[in-house]
């Protein structure tokens, strides 16, 4: 009987819920799972490691997770109060988005972040070059408040340490006995498909190459296995040439029109001394 899969409480472009089985089949046993690009946390939520180091370059995301770790009941009450019909309105959405962008209060931003995630367009998380959240209103009939998903995340987060650092810094924290899973912003399928504004800094081609080099060095010199997800392109096959490659066909869920959701080739690149 298949294990019940746990959904992330955030909607997330490129989330790994549909690929959990393929990813977990390639992840070696370890005493800690390290995720330099944790995103919505689907791999964290569907694995059974004793400890986790979960990192993301997005401070709004990590601050939210830290709050859930310590004050989940209060957070659930306060964030649920925004999930009312009066707030499922374009003008109200933009007013709350403006409040979010002007706020320096970590807790207030965390509460509004979930609202923006569920009421905004396609669950995108996007900032401009000035760090301003700029996702438009989503026009959904009745956005879902993920109460039980938040509770599960909060409970499992007791096993985790959350950090907001560069992926290079996270790699330096890894020790033998751990395994690293990387889900970076994906390399573009084509030159015109550069979706890399997930955090205000973006993720360049040179960053992709550096990540591959770090993975190779970490696995083969420090004996810490590394698994990376990415698009299957000529470029990624070149930079991952020292890894064991697994090919996948994945439905892409960025478009709201189901008819335009095409299957896309992805790779799992495993760096591991057997």
PDB file of N, CA, C and O in Angstrom, residues 18-19 22 230 232 237 246-253 262-268:
ATOM      1  N   UNK A  18       4.378  16.107  -7.340  1.00  0.00           N
ATOM      2  CA  UNK A  18       4.108  15.054  -8.335  1.00  0.00           C
ATOM      3  C   UNK A  18       5.333  14.173  -8.605  1.00  0.00           C
ATOM      4  O   UNK A  18       5.204  13.110  -9.215  1.00  0.00           O
ATOM      5  N   UNK A  19       6.512  14.606  -8.156  1.00  0.00           N
ATOM      6  CA  UNK A  19       7.743  13.862  -8.423  1.00  0.00           C
ATOM      7  C   UNK A  19       8.319  13.190  -7.182  1.00  0.00           C
ATOM      8  O   UNK A  19       9.453  12.678  -7.226  1.00  0.00           O
ATOM      9  N   UNK A  22       9.780   9.606  -7.540  1.00  0.00           N
ATOM     10  CA  UNK A  22      11.016   9.540  -8.327  1.00  0.00           C
ATOM     11  C   UNK A  22      12.198  10.107  -7.549  1.00  0.00           C
ATOM     12  O   UNK A  22      13.312   9.561  -7.600  1.00  0.00           O
ATOM     13  N   UNK A 230      16.486  19.369 -12.449  1.00  0.00           N
ATOM     14  CA  UNK A 230      16.563  20.480 -13.400  1.00  0.00           C
ATOM     15  C   UNK A 230      15.902  20.058 -14.709  1.00  0.00           C
ATOM     16  O   UNK A 230      15.535  18.894 -14.895  1.00  0.00           O
ATOM     17  N   UNK A 232      15.821  19.015 -18.588  1.00  0.00           N
ATOM     18  CA  UNK A 232      16.680  18.166 -19.413  1.00  0.00           C
ATOM     19  C   UNK A 232      17.015  18.939 -20.690  1.00  0.00           C
ATOM     20  O   UNK A 232      16.225  19.010 -21.627  1.00  0.00           O
ATOM     21  N   UNK A 237      22.849  18.676 -19.338  1.00  0.00           N
ATOM     22  CA  UNK A 237      23.576  17.411 -19.525  1.00  0.00           C
ATOM     23  C   UNK A 237      25.088  17.642 -19.538  1.00  0.00           C
ATOM     24  O   UNK A 237      25.864  16.805 -19.081  1.00  0.00           O
ATOM     25  N   UNK A 246      18.887  10.487 -14.355  1.00  0.00           N
ATOM     26  CA  UNK A 246      17.586   9.838 -14.521  1.00  0.00           C
ATOM     27  C   UNK A 246      16.686  10.791 -15.292  1.00  0.00           C
ATOM     28  O   UNK A 246      16.534  11.955 -14.915  1.00  0.00           O
ATOM     29  N   UNK A 247      16.079  10.311 -16.373  1.00  0.00           N
ATOM     30  CA  UNK A 247      15.211  11.147 -17.213  1.00  0.00           C
ATOM     31  C   UNK A 247      13.758  11.026 -16.750  1.00  0.00           C
ATOM     32  O   UNK A 247      13.281   9.925 -16.470  1.00  0.00           O
ATOM     33  N   UNK A 248      13.069  12.163 -16.707  1.00  0.00           N
ATOM     34  CA  UNK A 248      11.660  12.199 -16.314  1.00  0.00           C
ATOM     35  C   UNK A 248      10.870  13.025 -17.322  1.00  0.00           C
ATOM     36  O   UNK A 248      11.407  13.932 -17.951  1.00  0.00           O
ATOM     37  N   UNK A 249       9.581  12.697 -17.445  1.00  0.00           N
ATOM     38  CA  UNK A 249       8.653  13.534 -18.216  1.00  0.00           C
ATOM     39  C   UNK A 249       7.644  14.111 -17.232  1.00  0.00           C
ATOM     40  O   UNK A 249       6.984  13.383 -16.502  1.00  0.00           O
ATOM     41  N   UNK A 250       7.542  15.428 -17.196  1.00  0.00           N
ATOM     42  CA  UNK A 250       6.781  16.099 -16.151  1.00  0.00           C
ATOM     43  C   UNK A 250       5.779  17.067 -16.768  1.00  0.00           C
ATOM     44  O   UNK A 250       6.095  17.782 -17.722  1.00  0.00           O
ATOM     45  N   UNK A 251       4.562  17.101 -16.197  1.00  0.00           N
ATOM     46  CA  UNK A 251       3.585  18.105 -16.610  1.00  0.00           C
ATOM     47  C   UNK A 251       3.959  19.447 -16.001  1.00  0.00           C
ATOM     48  O   UNK A 251       4.233  19.545 -14.809  1.00  0.00           O
ATOM     49  N   UNK A 252       3.975  20.485 -16.808  1.00  0.00           N
ATOM     50  CA  UNK A 252       4.270  21.826 -16.320  1.00  0.00           C
ATOM     51  C   UNK A 252       2.975  22.526 -15.940  1.00  0.00           C
ATOM     52  O   UNK A 252       2.024  22.545 -16.700  1.00  0.00           O
ATOM     53  N   UNK A 253       2.950  23.160 -14.764  1.00  0.00           N
ATOM     54  CA  UNK A 253       1.709  23.733 -14.249  1.00  0.00           C
ATOM     55  C   UNK A 253       1.784  25.243 -14.030  1.00  0.00           C
ATOM     56  O   UNK A 253       1.202  25.766 -13.103  1.00  0.00           O
ATOM     57  N   UNK A 262       2.105  21.348 -21.124  1.00  0.00           N
ATOM     58  CA  UNK A 262       2.793  20.312 -21.874  1.00  0.00           C
ATOM     59  C   UNK A 262       3.740  19.512 -20.983  1.00  0.00           C
ATOM     60  O   UNK A 262       4.166  19.980 -19.943  1.00  0.00           O
ATOM     61  N   UNK A 263       4.068  18.309 -21.447  1.00  0.00           N
ATOM     62  CA  UNK A 263       5.081  17.517 -20.757  1.00  0.00           C
ATOM     63  C   UNK A 263       6.456  18.067 -21.114  1.00  0.00           C
ATOM     64  O   UNK A 263       6.722  18.425 -22.261  1.00  0.00           O
ATOM     65  N   UNK A 264       7.309  18.143 -20.095  1.00  0.00           N
ATOM     66  CA  UNK A 264       8.641  18.704 -20.258  1.00  0.00           C
ATOM     67  C   UNK A 264       9.647  17.692 -19.718  1.00  0.00           C
ATOM     68  O   UNK A 264       9.393  17.040 -18.708  1.00  0.00           O
ATOM     69  N   UNK A 265      10.778  17.558 -20.392  1.00  0.00           N
ATOM     70  CA  UNK A 265      11.818  16.650 -19.918  1.00  0.00           C
ATOM     71  C   UNK A 265      12.566  17.241 -18.737  1.00  0.00           C
ATOM     72  O   UNK A 265      12.955  18.416 -18.762  1.00  0.00           O
ATOM     73  N   UNK A 266      12.741  16.427 -17.699  1.00  0.00           N
ATOM     74  CA  UNK A 266      13.535  16.838 -16.550  1.00  0.00           C
ATOM     75  C   UNK A 266      14.600  15.790 -16.262  1.00  0.00           C
ATOM     76  O   UNK A 266      14.495  14.648 -16.705  1.00  0.00           O
ATOM     77  N   UNK A 267      15.607  16.202 -15.520  1.00  0.00           N
ATOM     78  CA  UNK A 267      16.677  15.304 -15.091  1.00  0.00           C
ATOM     79  C   UNK A 267      16.775  15.276 -13.580  1.00  0.00           C
ATOM     80  O   UNK A 267      16.569  16.292 -12.918  1.00  0.00           O
ATOM     81  N   UNK A 268      17.091  14.091 -13.056  1.00  0.00           N
ATOM     82  CA  UNK A 268      17.590  13.973 -11.693  1.00  0.00           C
ATOM     83  C   UNK A 268      19.065  13.600 -11.824  1.00  0.00           C
ATOM     84  O   UNK A 268      19.404  12.572 -12.426  1.00  0.00           O
TER      85      UNK A 268
END
